[in-house]
Short mmCIF file of C-alpha atoms and ligand atoms in Angstrom, two decimals:
data_model
loop_
_atom_site.label_atom_id
_atom_site.label_comp_id
_atom_site.label_asym_id
_atom_site.label_seq_id
_atom_site.Cartn_x
_atom_site.Cartn_y
_atom_site.Cartn_z
CA MET Z 1 -0.13 0.07 -0.26
CA GLY Z 2 1.74 2.81 -0.88
CA THR Z 3 0.98 6.33 1.57
CA ILE Z 4 -2.15 7.45 2.04
CA TYR Z 5 -2.05 11.51 1.04
CA LEU Z 6 -4.42 14.41 3.16
CA VAL Z 7 -3.82 16.55 0.02
CA LEU Z 8 -7.89 17.08 -1.79
CA SER Z 9 -7.58 20.01 -3.74
CA LEU Z 10 -4.83 22.74 -5.18
CA CYS Z 11 -6.25 25.58 -3.56
CA VAL Z 12 -4.90 29.87 -3.75
CA LEU Z 13 -2.38 30.77 -1.13
CA GLN Z 14 -3.46 32.78 1.71
CA VAL Z 15 -1.18 34.85 3.44
CA HIS Z 16 0.65 31.77 4.49
CA SER Z 17 3.93 31.12 1.61
CA MET Z 18 7.36 29.52 0.88
CA ALA Z 19 9.90 27.54 3.30
CA LEU Z 20 12.69 27.26 0.53
CA LYS Z 21 14.36 23.32 1.87
CA GLY Z 22 18.31 22.28 0.70
CA PRO Z 23 21.39 21.94 1.31
CA VAL Z 24 23.27 25.60 0.21
CA LEU Z 25 24.99 25.73 -2.52
CA THR Z 26 27.66 28.47 -3.47
CA ARG Z 27 28.20 29.51 -7.01
CA TYR Z 28 30.46 32.14 -8.39
CA GLN Z 29 29.93 32.92 -11.57
CA PRO Z 30 32.64 34.99 -13.18
CA CYS Z 31 31.36 38.35 -14.91
CA GLY Z 32 27.78 36.79 -14.65
CA LEU Z 33 29.03 35.21 -17.02
CA GLY Z 34 26.27 32.82 -18.22
CA VAL Z 35 28.74 30.51 -19.83
CA ILE Z 36 30.09 29.66 -16.33
CA TYR Z 37 29.69 29.36 -12.78
CA PHE Z 38 31.42 27.89 -9.66
CA ASP Z 39 29.94 25.32 -7.42
CA LYS Z 40 31.64 25.18 -4.08
CA ILE Z 41 31.44 21.09 -3.36
CA THR Z 42 33.03 20.84 -0.13
CA ASP Z 43 35.23 23.71 1.82
CA MET Z 44 37.82 22.72 -0.50
CA LEU Z 45 36.57 21.88 -3.51
CA TRP Z 46 34.80 24.02 -6.36
CA ARG Z 47 33.74 22.00 -9.20
CA ALA Z 48 33.54 24.53 -13.08
CA GLU Z 49 31.05 24.03 -14.68
CA ILE Z 50 31.56 25.69 -18.67
CA ASN Z 51 28.29 25.47 -20.58
CA LEU Z 52 29.49 25.61 -23.77
CA GLU Z 53 26.28 24.08 -25.38
CA LEU Z 54 24.86 27.76 -25.15
CA TYR Z 55 27.20 28.21 -28.70
CA GLN Z 56 26.57 26.73 -31.38
CA ASN Z 57 28.90 25.17 -34.40
CA LEU Z 58 31.99 25.33 -32.61
CA GLY Z 59 34.74 22.47 -34.64
CA GLU Z 60 37.17 23.30 -30.85
CA VAL Z 61 37.51 24.60 -28.39
CA GLU Z 62 39.75 26.72 -26.56
CA ILE Z 63 39.55 27.16 -22.62
CA ILE Z 64 42.19 29.56 -20.44
CA ILE Z 65 40.95 30.76 -16.63
CA VAL Z 66 43.88 32.85 -15.21
CA TYR Z 67 43.27 32.73 -11.85
CA GLU Z 68 43.44 35.65 -8.98
CA LYS Z 69 45.44 32.79 -6.56
CA GLU Z 70 47.10 29.79 -6.94
CA MET Z 71 44.86 27.06 -7.65
CA ALA Z 72 45.61 22.97 -8.27
CA LEU Z 73 43.62 20.94 -10.19
CA PHE Z 74 41.84 17.84 -9.84
CA GLY Z 75 41.21 16.61 -13.03
CA VAL Z 76 38.61 17.45 -15.55
CA SER Z 77 35.61 15.59 -17.57
CA HIS Z 78 36.62 15.01 -20.74
CA ASN Z 79 40.55 13.59 -21.98
CA SER Z 80 42.00 16.99 -22.74
CA THR Z 81 45.30 18.50 -23.29
CA VAL Z 82 45.65 20.48 -19.80
CA PHE Z 83 48.22 23.66 -19.48
CA ILE Z 84 49.21 24.75 -15.86
CA ASN Z 85 51.64 27.87 -16.25
CA ASN Z 86 52.26 31.49 -14.23
CA ASP Z 87 52.54 29.62 -10.69
CA SER Z 88 49.65 27.41 -11.60
CA HIS Z 89 47.50 29.88 -12.16
CA ASN Z 90 47.58 30.61 -15.69
CA PHE Z 91 44.76 27.31 -17.08
CA THR Z 92 44.14 25.99 -20.64
CA PHE Z 93 42.21 23.44 -21.38
CA ILE Z 94 41.21 21.27 -24.50
CA PRO Z 95 39.32 18.34 -25.22
CA ASN Z 96 40.76 16.30 -27.39
CA GLU Z 97 37.77 13.97 -28.51
CA GLY Z 98 35.37 16.97 -29.53
CA VAL Z 99 33.28 19.58 -27.79
CA PRO Z 100 31.36 18.72 -25.34
CA ASP Z 101 27.97 20.15 -24.27
CA LYS Z 102 29.34 20.64 -20.68
CA TYR Z 103 32.74 20.74 -19.27
CA HIS Z 104 33.88 20.06 -15.91
CA ILE Z 105 36.89 20.86 -13.78
CA TYR Z 106 37.63 20.38 -10.51
CA THR Z 107 39.76 22.31 -8.48
CA SER Z 108 40.93 23.32 -5.47
CA ILE Z 109 42.47 27.07 -4.04
CA LYS Z 110 46.55 26.01 -2.56
CA GLU Z 111 46.45 27.26 0.71
CA ASN Z 112 44.36 27.40 3.09
CA THR Z 113 42.08 29.33 2.57
CA THR Z 114 38.02 27.82 3.54
CA ALA Z 115 35.48 31.33 3.23
CA SER Z 116 37.88 31.65 -0.36
CA VAL Z 117 36.18 31.54 -3.80
CA PRO Z 118 38.46 30.55 -6.53
CA ILE Z 119 38.47 34.61 -8.06
CA VAL Z 120 38.82 33.85 -12.04
CA LYS Z 121 41.19 37.30 -13.62
CA SER Z 122 39.63 36.42 -17.09
CA PHE Z 123 38.44 34.10 -18.90
CA THR Z 124 39.11 33.55 -22.26
CA LEU Z 125 37.02 31.01 -24.49
CA ASN Z 126 38.55 30.37 -27.83
CA ARG Z 127 40.98 33.42 -28.61
CA ILE Z 128 37.78 35.59 -27.02
CA VAL Z 129 38.10 37.39 -24.18
CA MET Z 130 35.11 36.84 -22.14
CA CYS Z 131 35.65 38.70 -18.80
CA ASN Z 132 39.32 40.28 -17.63
CA ASP Z 133 39.77 43.21 -14.57
CA PHE Z 134 38.73 45.86 -17.21
CA LEU Z 135 35.38 44.33 -18.36
CA LYS Z 136 34.08 43.89 -14.35
CA ALA Z 137 35.60 47.73 -13.99
CA ALA Z 138 32.65 48.63 -16.97
CA ASP Z 139 29.97 47.08 -14.91
CA THR Z 140 29.09 49.60 -12.80
CA ILE Z 141 24.77 49.89 -11.76
CA SER Z 142 24.99 53.40 -14.40
CA SER Z 143 26.22 50.57 -17.02
CA LEU Z 144 23.08 49.67 -16.35
CA ASP Z 145 21.10 52.77 -17.41
CA ALA Z 146 20.71 52.29 -21.18
CA THR Z 147 19.27 55.79 -21.49
CA GLN Z 148 20.73 57.84 -25.25
CA PRO Z 149 21.60 61.21 -24.66
CA ASP Z 150 18.32 62.07 -27.46
CA ASP Z 151 15.93 59.44 -25.24
CA THR Z 152 12.79 61.67 -23.84
CA GLU Z 153 12.16 58.24 -21.90
CA TYR Z 154 14.87 56.61 -19.37
CA ARG Z 155 15.62 53.01 -21.11
CA HIS Z 156 16.97 50.64 -18.22
CA THR Z 157 18.07 47.11 -18.87
CA CYS Z 158 16.41 44.64 -16.87
CA GLY Z 159 17.81 41.44 -15.97
CA ARG Z 160 21.59 42.05 -14.36
CA ARG Z 161 21.88 42.95 -11.27
CA SER Z 162 25.29 44.63 -9.78
CA LEU Z 163 28.63 42.02 -10.53
CA SER Z 164 28.94 42.68 -6.61
CA HIS Z 165 25.83 40.26 -5.96
CA THR Z 166 26.05 38.46 -9.66
CA GLU Z 167 29.58 36.76 -9.02
CA LEU Z 168 29.07 35.36 -5.83
CA ASN Z 169 25.63 34.06 -4.70
CA TYR Z 170 23.84 31.42 -2.52
CA VAL Z 171 20.80 29.96 -3.58
CA ARG Z 172 19.83 28.25 -0.14
CA THR Z 173 17.59 28.27 2.69
CA GLU Z 174 18.63 30.36 4.48
CA SER Z 175 19.93 34.62 4.27
CA VAL Z 176 20.23 36.26 0.26
CA GLN Z 177 22.67 38.88 0.38
CA ALA Z 178 21.00 42.08 -0.18
CA GLY Z 179 20.81 42.49 -4.13
CA ASP Z 180 21.22 39.90 -4.67
CA TRP Z 181 17.97 39.33 -5.94
CA PRO Z 182 16.71 43.24 -6.49
CA TRP Z 183 13.93 42.40 -8.17
CA HIS Z 184 12.11 40.98 -5.79
CA VAL Z 185 9.46 43.30 -3.21
CA ALA Z 186 7.35 42.80 -0.55
CA ILE Z 187 3.70 43.26 -0.55
CA LEU Z 188 2.73 43.99 3.14
CA ILE Z 189 -0.33 44.60 3.94
CA LYS Z 190 -2.13 48.34 6.73
CA LYS Z 191 -3.50 46.77 9.63
CA PRO Z 192 -6.61 49.49 9.38
CA PHE Z 193 -6.04 52.26 12.10
CA THR Z 194 -2.67 51.64 12.35
CA ASP Z 195 0.80 52.01 11.79
CA LEU Z 196 0.87 48.23 11.07
CA ALA Z 197 1.67 45.87 8.04
CA ASN Z 198 1.54 42.77 7.89
CA TYR Z 199 3.96 40.46 5.63
CA HIS Z 200 1.14 38.99 2.66
CA CYS Z 201 2.45 38.31 -0.78
CA GLY Z 202 5.98 38.31 -3.24
CA GLY Z 203 6.46 40.68 -6.08
CA ASN Z 204 8.57 41.47 -9.01
CA VAL Z 205 9.80 44.84 -9.91
CA ILE Z 206 9.44 45.13 -13.66
CA SER Z 207 9.51 48.71 -13.90
CA THR Z 208 9.99 52.22 -11.53
CA MET Z 209 6.41 51.76 -11.30
CA ALA Z 210 5.29 48.51 -11.53
CA ILE Z 211 5.28 45.23 -9.17
CA LEU Z 212 3.85 42.42 -11.25
CA THR Z 213 2.42 39.47 -8.74
CA ALA Z 214 -0.74 37.01 -8.85
CA GLY Z 215 -4.16 38.69 -9.15
CA HIS Z 216 -5.01 36.42 -6.17
CA CYS Z 217 -2.92 39.11 -3.68
CA VAL Z 218 -4.77 42.20 -4.94
CA LEU Z 219 -8.01 40.33 -3.69
CA LEU Z 220 -9.99 40.40 -0.60
CA THR Z 221 -10.92 37.04 0.73
CA ASN Z 222 -15.18 38.62 -0.17
CA GLY Z 223 -14.03 38.76 -3.66
CA LYS Z 224 -13.46 42.81 -3.65
CA LEU Z 225 -10.28 44.62 -4.70
CA ARG Z 226 -8.65 45.44 -1.93
CA GLU Z 227 -7.55 48.96 -1.34
CA ALA Z 228 -4.63 51.13 -2.98
CA THR Z 229 -4.27 52.41 -0.06
CA SER Z 230 -3.88 49.69 2.59
CA ILE Z 231 -0.52 48.26 0.26
CA VAL Z 232 2.46 48.87 0.62
CA ILE Z 233 5.54 47.60 -0.95
CA GLU Z 234 9.20 46.80 0.75
CA ALA Z 235 12.03 46.69 -1.95
CA GLY Z 236 16.10 46.58 -1.29
CA VAL Z 237 14.75 44.06 1.35
CA THR Z 238 16.48 40.99 2.17
CA ASN Z 239 15.07 41.28 5.96
CA LEU Z 240 11.39 42.52 7.11
CA ARG Z 241 12.19 43.44 10.49
CA ASP Z 242 15.48 45.14 9.54
CA VAL Z 243 13.83 48.91 8.72
CA ASP Z 244 16.83 49.87 8.67
CA GLN Z 245 18.21 48.11 5.66
CA ILE Z 246 20.76 50.43 3.44
CA GLY Z 247 18.57 50.02 -0.34
CA ARG Z 248 15.36 49.85 0.91
CA GLN Z 249 12.52 51.34 -0.42
CA THR Z 250 8.53 51.70 0.81
CA ARG Z 251 6.67 52.40 -1.01
CA PHE Z 252 2.78 52.51 -1.06
CA ALA Z 253 0.18 51.56 -3.56
CA GLU Z 254 -1.13 54.18 -5.18
CA ARG Z 255 -3.11 52.48 -8.13
CA ILE Z 256 -3.99 48.31 -9.04
CA ILE Z 257 -4.05 46.99 -11.49
CA LEU Z 258 -6.23 43.67 -11.41
CA HIS Z 259 -6.22 41.43 -15.01
CA PRO Z 260 -9.18 41.20 -16.37
CA GLY Z 261 -8.72 37.63 -17.64
CA TYR Z 262 -8.74 36.64 -13.71
CA SER Z 263 -10.57 34.03 -12.10
CA GLU Z 264 -10.43 32.94 -8.31
CA ASP Z 265 -9.66 29.08 -9.81
CA GLN Z 266 -8.38 28.88 -12.56
CA ALA Z 267 -3.91 29.22 -12.70
CA THR Z 268 -4.11 31.06 -16.40
CA SER Z 269 -4.56 35.06 -16.08
CA ASP Z 270 -3.65 35.15 -11.63
CA LEU Z 271 -1.65 38.54 -12.46
CA ALA Z 272 -1.92 42.07 -10.69
CA ILE Z 273 0.08 45.16 -10.92
CA VAL Z 274 0.04 47.51 -8.25
CA VAL Z 275 1.55 50.84 -9.71
CA VAL Z 276 3.85 52.76 -6.89
CA ASN Z 277 5.15 56.04 -7.19
CA LYS Z 278 7.94 55.79 -8.73
CA LEU Z 279 10.84 53.57 -7.63
CA ARG Z 280 14.85 54.16 -7.17
CA TYR Z 281 16.72 52.11 -9.21
CA THR Z 282 19.83 50.90 -7.07
CA GLU Z 283 22.40 47.49 -6.09
CA TYR Z 284 19.40 46.82 -4.53
CA VAL Z 285 17.22 47.82 -6.20
CA GLN Z 286 16.65 46.13 -9.96
CA PRO Z 287 13.72 45.71 -13.06
CA ILE Z 288 13.28 41.57 -13.28
CA CYS Z 289 13.35 41.45 -18.08
CA VAL Z 290 9.83 39.99 -18.49
CA TRP Z 291 9.65 37.09 -20.90
CA GLY Z 292 7.83 37.23 -24.38
CA PRO Z 293 6.04 38.00 -26.45
CA VAL Z 294 7.21 34.74 -28.39
CA TYR Z 295 7.02 32.07 -25.93
CA ASP Z 296 7.01 28.42 -25.99
CA LYS Z 297 6.47 26.70 -23.13
CA THR Z 298 7.46 22.76 -23.83
CA GLU Z 299 10.92 24.84 -24.66
CA LEU Z 300 10.85 24.94 -20.37
CA PHE Z 301 10.20 21.37 -19.79
CA GLY Z 302 13.08 20.46 -17.71
CA LYS Z 303 14.92 23.35 -17.03
CA GLN Z 304 16.17 24.97 -14.26
CA ALA Z 305 15.09 27.31 -12.36
CA VAL Z 306 15.44 30.14 -9.20
CA ILE Z 307 12.80 31.41 -7.35
CA THR Z 308 13.07 33.55 -4.52
CA GLY Z 309 10.29 34.67 -1.29
CA PHE Z 310 9.61 35.49 2.30
CA GLY Z 311 8.17 32.84 3.78
CA THR Z 312 7.23 30.18 5.84
CA THR Z 313 9.90 28.36 7.84
CA GLU Z 314 10.12 24.81 8.49
CA GLN Z 315 7.95 25.72 11.86
CA ASN Z 316 6.00 26.49 9.69
CA LEU Z 317 6.25 30.26 10.94
CA GLN Z 318 6.85 33.02 8.85
CA SER Z 319 10.57 34.28 7.93
CA ASP Z 320 11.66 37.72 7.65
CA THR Z 321 14.44 36.98 4.97
CA LEU Z 322 14.75 36.62 1.94
CA ARG Z 323 15.36 32.44 0.78
CA SER Z 324 16.07 31.29 -2.51
CA THR Z 325 16.25 27.86 -4.28
CA ASN Z 326 16.42 26.10 -7.44
CA THR Z 327 13.49 24.49 -8.70
CA MET Z 328 12.33 23.05 -12.09
CA VAL Z 329 10.08 23.11 -14.44
CA GLN Z 330 7.79 19.92 -15.54
CA ASN Z 331 6.88 18.52 -18.91
CA ASP Z 332 2.90 18.42 -18.04
CA THR Z 333 2.27 15.13 -18.68
CA ILE Z 334 4.17 14.41 -15.14
CA CYS Z 335 2.46 16.75 -13.35
CA ASN Z 336 -0.92 15.29 -14.26
CA ALA Z 337 0.47 11.92 -14.14
CA PHE Z 338 0.99 13.04 -10.17
CA ALA Z 339 -2.57 13.82 -9.58
CA PRO Z 340 -4.70 12.81 -12.44
CA ASP Z 341 -8.23 14.80 -9.90
CA LEU Z 342 -5.65 18.04 -9.56
CA TYR Z 343 -2.96 19.15 -12.50
CA PRO Z 344 -5.43 18.72 -15.67
CA LYS Z 345 -8.04 21.25 -14.25
CA LEU Z 346 -5.12 23.65 -13.76
CA LEU Z 347 -2.69 23.10 -16.49
CA ASN Z 348 -3.46 25.01 -20.65
CA GLU Z 349 -1.61 26.95 -22.73
CA PHE Z 350 -1.12 29.89 -20.08
CA THR Z 351 0.27 27.79 -16.84
CA PHE Z 352 2.54 25.63 -16.06
CA CYS Z 353 4.12 23.17 -13.32
CA ALA Z 354 7.16 23.61 -11.31
CA GLY Z 355 9.46 21.51 -8.92
CA PHE Z 356 11.19 18.66 -8.09
CA GLY Z 357 8.15 15.93 -7.03
CA PRO Z 358 8.45 13.34 -4.29
CA ASN Z 359 11.57 11.57 -3.93
CA ALA Z 360 14.30 15.54 -4.70
CA GLY Z 361 16.62 15.73 -2.71
CA ILE Z 362 16.35 19.11 -3.30
CA ASN Z 363 12.87 21.15 -2.88
CA PRO Z 364 11.67 24.36 -2.64
CA ARG Z 365 8.79 23.24 -0.14
CA ASN Z 366 6.56 26.18 -1.28
CA GLY Z 367 5.52 28.99 -2.60
CA ASP Z 368 5.62 32.47 -1.80
CA SER Z 369 2.08 33.67 -3.89
CA GLY Z 370 2.97 36.95 -6.20
CA GLY Z 371 7.36 35.64 -6.47
CA GLY Z 372 8.39 35.36 -10.00
CA LEU Z 373 10.17 31.98 -11.62
CA PHE Z 374 13.03 33.43 -13.10
CA ILE Z 375 15.21 32.04 -15.66
CA PRO Z 376 19.06 33.18 -16.32
CA THR Z 377 18.91 33.46 -19.89
CA LYS Z 378 22.35 33.60 -22.28
CA GLN Z 379 22.97 37.65 -23.67
CA ALA Z 380 24.62 38.87 -26.42
CA ASP Z 381 26.78 40.49 -24.23
CA HIS Z 382 27.37 36.50 -22.91
CA LYS Z 383 26.50 37.62 -19.92
CA VAL Z 384 23.27 36.22 -18.14
CA SER Z 385 20.21 38.20 -17.52
CA TRP Z 386 16.46 37.21 -15.37
CA PHE Z 387 13.57 36.53 -17.42
CA LEU Z 388 10.24 36.05 -15.34
CA ARG Z 389 8.44 33.52 -16.75
CA GLY Z 390 5.88 32.50 -14.13
CA ILE Z 391 4.14 34.40 -10.83
CA LEU Z 392 3.43 31.82 -8.03
CA SER Z 393 0.13 30.73 -8.33
CA LYS Z 394 -1.24 27.77 -6.41
CA CYS Z 395 0.21 24.77 -4.56
CA GLY Z 396 -1.56 21.90 -3.66
CA HIS Z 397 -1.90 21.61 0.60
CA ARG Z 398 -2.52 20.01 2.78
CA THR Z 399 -6.38 20.61 4.57
CA VAL Z 400 -5.64 19.24 7.78
CA ASP Z 401 -3.45 22.87 8.17
CA LYS Z 402 -3.26 25.07 4.53
CA PHE Z 403 0.15 24.87 4.05
CA CYS Z 404 1.93 23.90 0.33
CA ASP Z 405 3.04 19.97 1.11
CA PRO Z 406 6.27 19.92 -1.03
CA LYS Z 407 5.62 16.97 -2.47
CA TYR Z 408 3.48 18.72 -5.17
CA TYR Z 409 4.18 20.24 -8.22
CA VAL Z 410 3.57 24.40 -7.95
CA ILE Z 411 1.47 25.94 -10.41
CA TYR Z 412 2.75 28.93 -11.88
CA THR Z 413 0.60 31.63 -13.89
CA ASP Z 414 2.66 32.46 -17.92
CA VAL Z 415 3.67 35.83 -18.28
CA GLY Z 416 4.48 34.90 -22.05
CA PRO Z 417 1.57 35.18 -23.20
CA HIS Z 418 0.41 38.32 -21.17
CA TYR Z 419 3.30 40.39 -22.30
CA GLY Z 420 0.93 42.19 -24.05
CA TRP Z 421 -1.06 43.37 -20.82
CA ILE Z 422 1.88 43.34 -18.96
CA TYR Z 423 4.28 45.57 -20.79
CA HIS Z 424 0.71 48.52 -21.49
CA ASN Z 425 0.05 48.88 -17.86
CA ALA Z 426 4.04 48.81 -16.88
CA GLY Z 427 4.74 51.97 -18.79
CA LEU Z 428 8.42 48.86 -19.81
CA ILE Z 429 10.65 50.67 -21.56
CA PHE Z 430 13.92 48.41 -21.84
CA SER Z 431 16.92 48.07 -23.84
CA SER Z 432 17.78 45.57 -25.84
CA ASN Z 433 19.07 42.55 -24.12
CA ILE Z 434 16.54 40.33 -25.44
CA MET Z 435 16.79 36.88 -25.28
CA SER Z 436 19.24 35.32 -28.02
C1 NAG D 501 50.54 35.17 -13.37
O1 NAG D 501 49.16 35.35 -12.30
C2 NAG D 501 49.18 36.24 -11.24
C3 NAG D 501 48.44 36.05 -10.88
O2 NAG D 501 46.84 36.88 -12.03
C4 NAG D 501 49.38 38.04 -12.40
O3 NAG D 501 49.07 38.88 -11.74
C5 NAG D 501 50.32 37.70 -13.07
O4 NAG D 501 50.67 38.69 -13.82
C6 NAG D 501 50.94 36.33 -14.06
N1 NAG D 501 51.59 36.64 -15.00
C7 NAG D 501 52.08 37.00 -16.23
C8 NAG D 501 52.49 36.47 -17.36
O5 NAG D 501 50.71 36.08 -17.39
C1 NAG D 502 42.91 11.05 -24.75
O1 NAG D 502 42.53 11.76 -26.28
C2 NAG D 502 44.18 11.13 -26.55
C3 NAG D 502 44.03 12.06 -27.90
O2 NAG D 502 43.37 11.95 -28.96
C4 NAG D 502 44.64 10.24 -27.54
O3 NAG D 502 45.65 9.29 -27.09
C5 NAG D 502 44.54 9.34 -25.75
O4 NAG D 502 44.25 7.37 -25.97
C6 NAG D 502 42.89 9.23 -25.17
N1 NAG D 502 43.16 9.34 -23.75
C7 NAG D 502 42.67 8.95 -23.29
C8 NAG D 502 42.16 7.87 -21.89
O5 NAG D 502 40.87 7.92 -23.62
C1 NAG D 503 48.26 31.82 -20.26
O1 NAG D 503 48.95 30.86 -21.03
C2 NAG D 503 48.72 30.67 -22.57
C3 NAG D 503 49.47 29.87 -22.46
O2 NAG D 503 48.66 28.16 -21.92
C4 NAG D 503 49.22 32.24 -22.58
O3 NAG D 503 48.70 31.52 -24.52
C5 NAG D 503 48.33 32.91 -22.12
O4 NAG D 503 48.85 34.53 -23.23
C6 NAG D 503 48.65 32.69 -20.65
N1 NAG D 503 47.55 34.31 -20.46
C7 NAG D 503 48.11 34.45 -18.98
C8 NAG D 503 46.47 36.20 -18.89
O5 NAG D 503 48.74 34.71 -18.79
C1 NAG D 504 42.67 25.56 7.82
O1 NAG D 504 42.12 26.86 8.15
C2 NAG D 504 41.40 26.06 9.84
C3 NAG D 504 41.06 27.23 10.15
O2 NAG D 504 41.56 28.45 10.09
C4 NAG D 504 41.71 25.24 9.86
O3 NAG D 504 41.27 24.97 11.22
C5 NAG D 504 42.47 24.01 9.14
O4 NAG D 504 42.65 22.58 10.35
C6 NAG D 504 43.33 24.17 8.08
N1 NAG D 504 43.78 23.01 7.92
C7 NAG D 504 44.99 22.49 6.92
C8 NAG D 504 44.89 21.77 5.84
O5 NAG D 504 45.53 23.02 7.33
C1 NAG D 505 6.14 15.23 -22.30
O1 NAG D 505 6.14 14.28 -21.32
C2 NAG D 505 5.99 13.15 -22.78
C3 NAG D 505 5.69 11.65 -21.91
O2 NAG D 505 6.69 11.45 -21.11
C4 NAG D 505 6.58 13.41 -23.91
O3 NAG D 505 5.71 11.97 -24.84
C5 NAG D 505 6.68 14.40 -24.54
O4 NAG D 505 7.19 14.17 -25.59
C6 NAG D 505 6.15 15.40 -23.70
N1 NAG D 505 7.15 16.60 -24.23
C7 NAG D 505 8.53 17.45 -24.09
C8 NAG D 505 8.21 18.82 -24.80
O5 NAG D 505 8.55 17.08 -23.76
#
């Protein structure tokens, strides 16, 4: 006999939300490049992953990495010719038998520096220098301002954060660093006749005036739209309790725009835009790119994505600190087969499901309503821009305590099909870091 679960329905998430579970992952991404990152495997060992599949038609490949510190090499994933120069600072890798999709390098820093990172001074792929000190110095917050001298609008690059947050970040259960996910905001609801506000939902900065969240986050239990004056946006925060956190920007909602197609029992258009009086783009507050207008859900299947949120901890208490974790977008067939009475009703061309399923070692425990599902996308400049693809809409939960059950896949509203509506209502003006 299998286990009998108490889950009976997929319900709209209410106030309580998220507990991200899974081992800490420390990732170092030189220059924010899409092609290479280092994951910390143990205190001493790092694994570099080089995604050569991002580059089509490479006949052969030569990878040169120059490190700041002396490094020890433990191995590589494919039969290769390796040259080590300059007192173990300068490594050249040439795979011998064709170009692999993914190439791995196992390495460690020679000196005893458990707290340290394998800082890359330069990264060169087939003689193209993709990362060096000069490129690092050029990457600042003002470099994200793409306003041209003759522009009448304030154009801004989306989906990027400042390099100090891009190069080293922690995908893990505890404390995200300020600025790691600068588009994530907390949506609070003011208590009537007081100065108090309670955490309610997550949201995503998509322009200086627009926060994209879930439709059900802006509705009262009787189905009526909340008063704009009751909604408070906290941007640039990773700790809700730290009122003095550097970078925090608090805004009151000026207007709420619920998607006209919103329906409580569906996830197809579970979207709303909260309009605020201009946010300022800083190291801590940046917009995320919105996926679209072209979208093909099937291309998402099997892809890794990141979700972030404040929310509940293991003990189902609300957490004060922002957390992030990986998730995986699943083929509809997998979710439908997992719970044939639940998912087929919710999955369609406007929605998708994500999660690691019942046997996962790493599990997003729950999702945070209104929070985003982000997909890193390599751009023409070889760097990653983050795209918002989904808004967390529904999770499977037990009827007993109403907390999301981590074994169940989570349903997201796909923003791709709604790109026109979002664009129109958010005053989006982005520079051209479009999907490559
Ligand atoms: C050797 O590596 C160190 C550290 O990266 C660097 O400062 C130095 O310029 C390098 N020397 C040569 C000849 O590349
Ligand atoms: C690695 O590749 C080289 C050159 O192609 C070849 O001579 C050698 O036998 C290969 N080694 C292994 C262990 O396959
Ligand atoms: C690293 O070594 C390679 C030869 O193995 C050389 O071509 C390259 O110029 C060196 N780069 C640096 C920055 O030292
Ligand atoms: C490295 O340093 C840590 C703390 O500084 C110490 O506990 C450890 O024994 C050292 N390891 C080696 C191999 O020297
Ligand atoms: C989804 O899964 C089904 C069943 O495993 C498979 O037939 C189909 O090709 C998959 N679709 C995609 C786009 O991966």
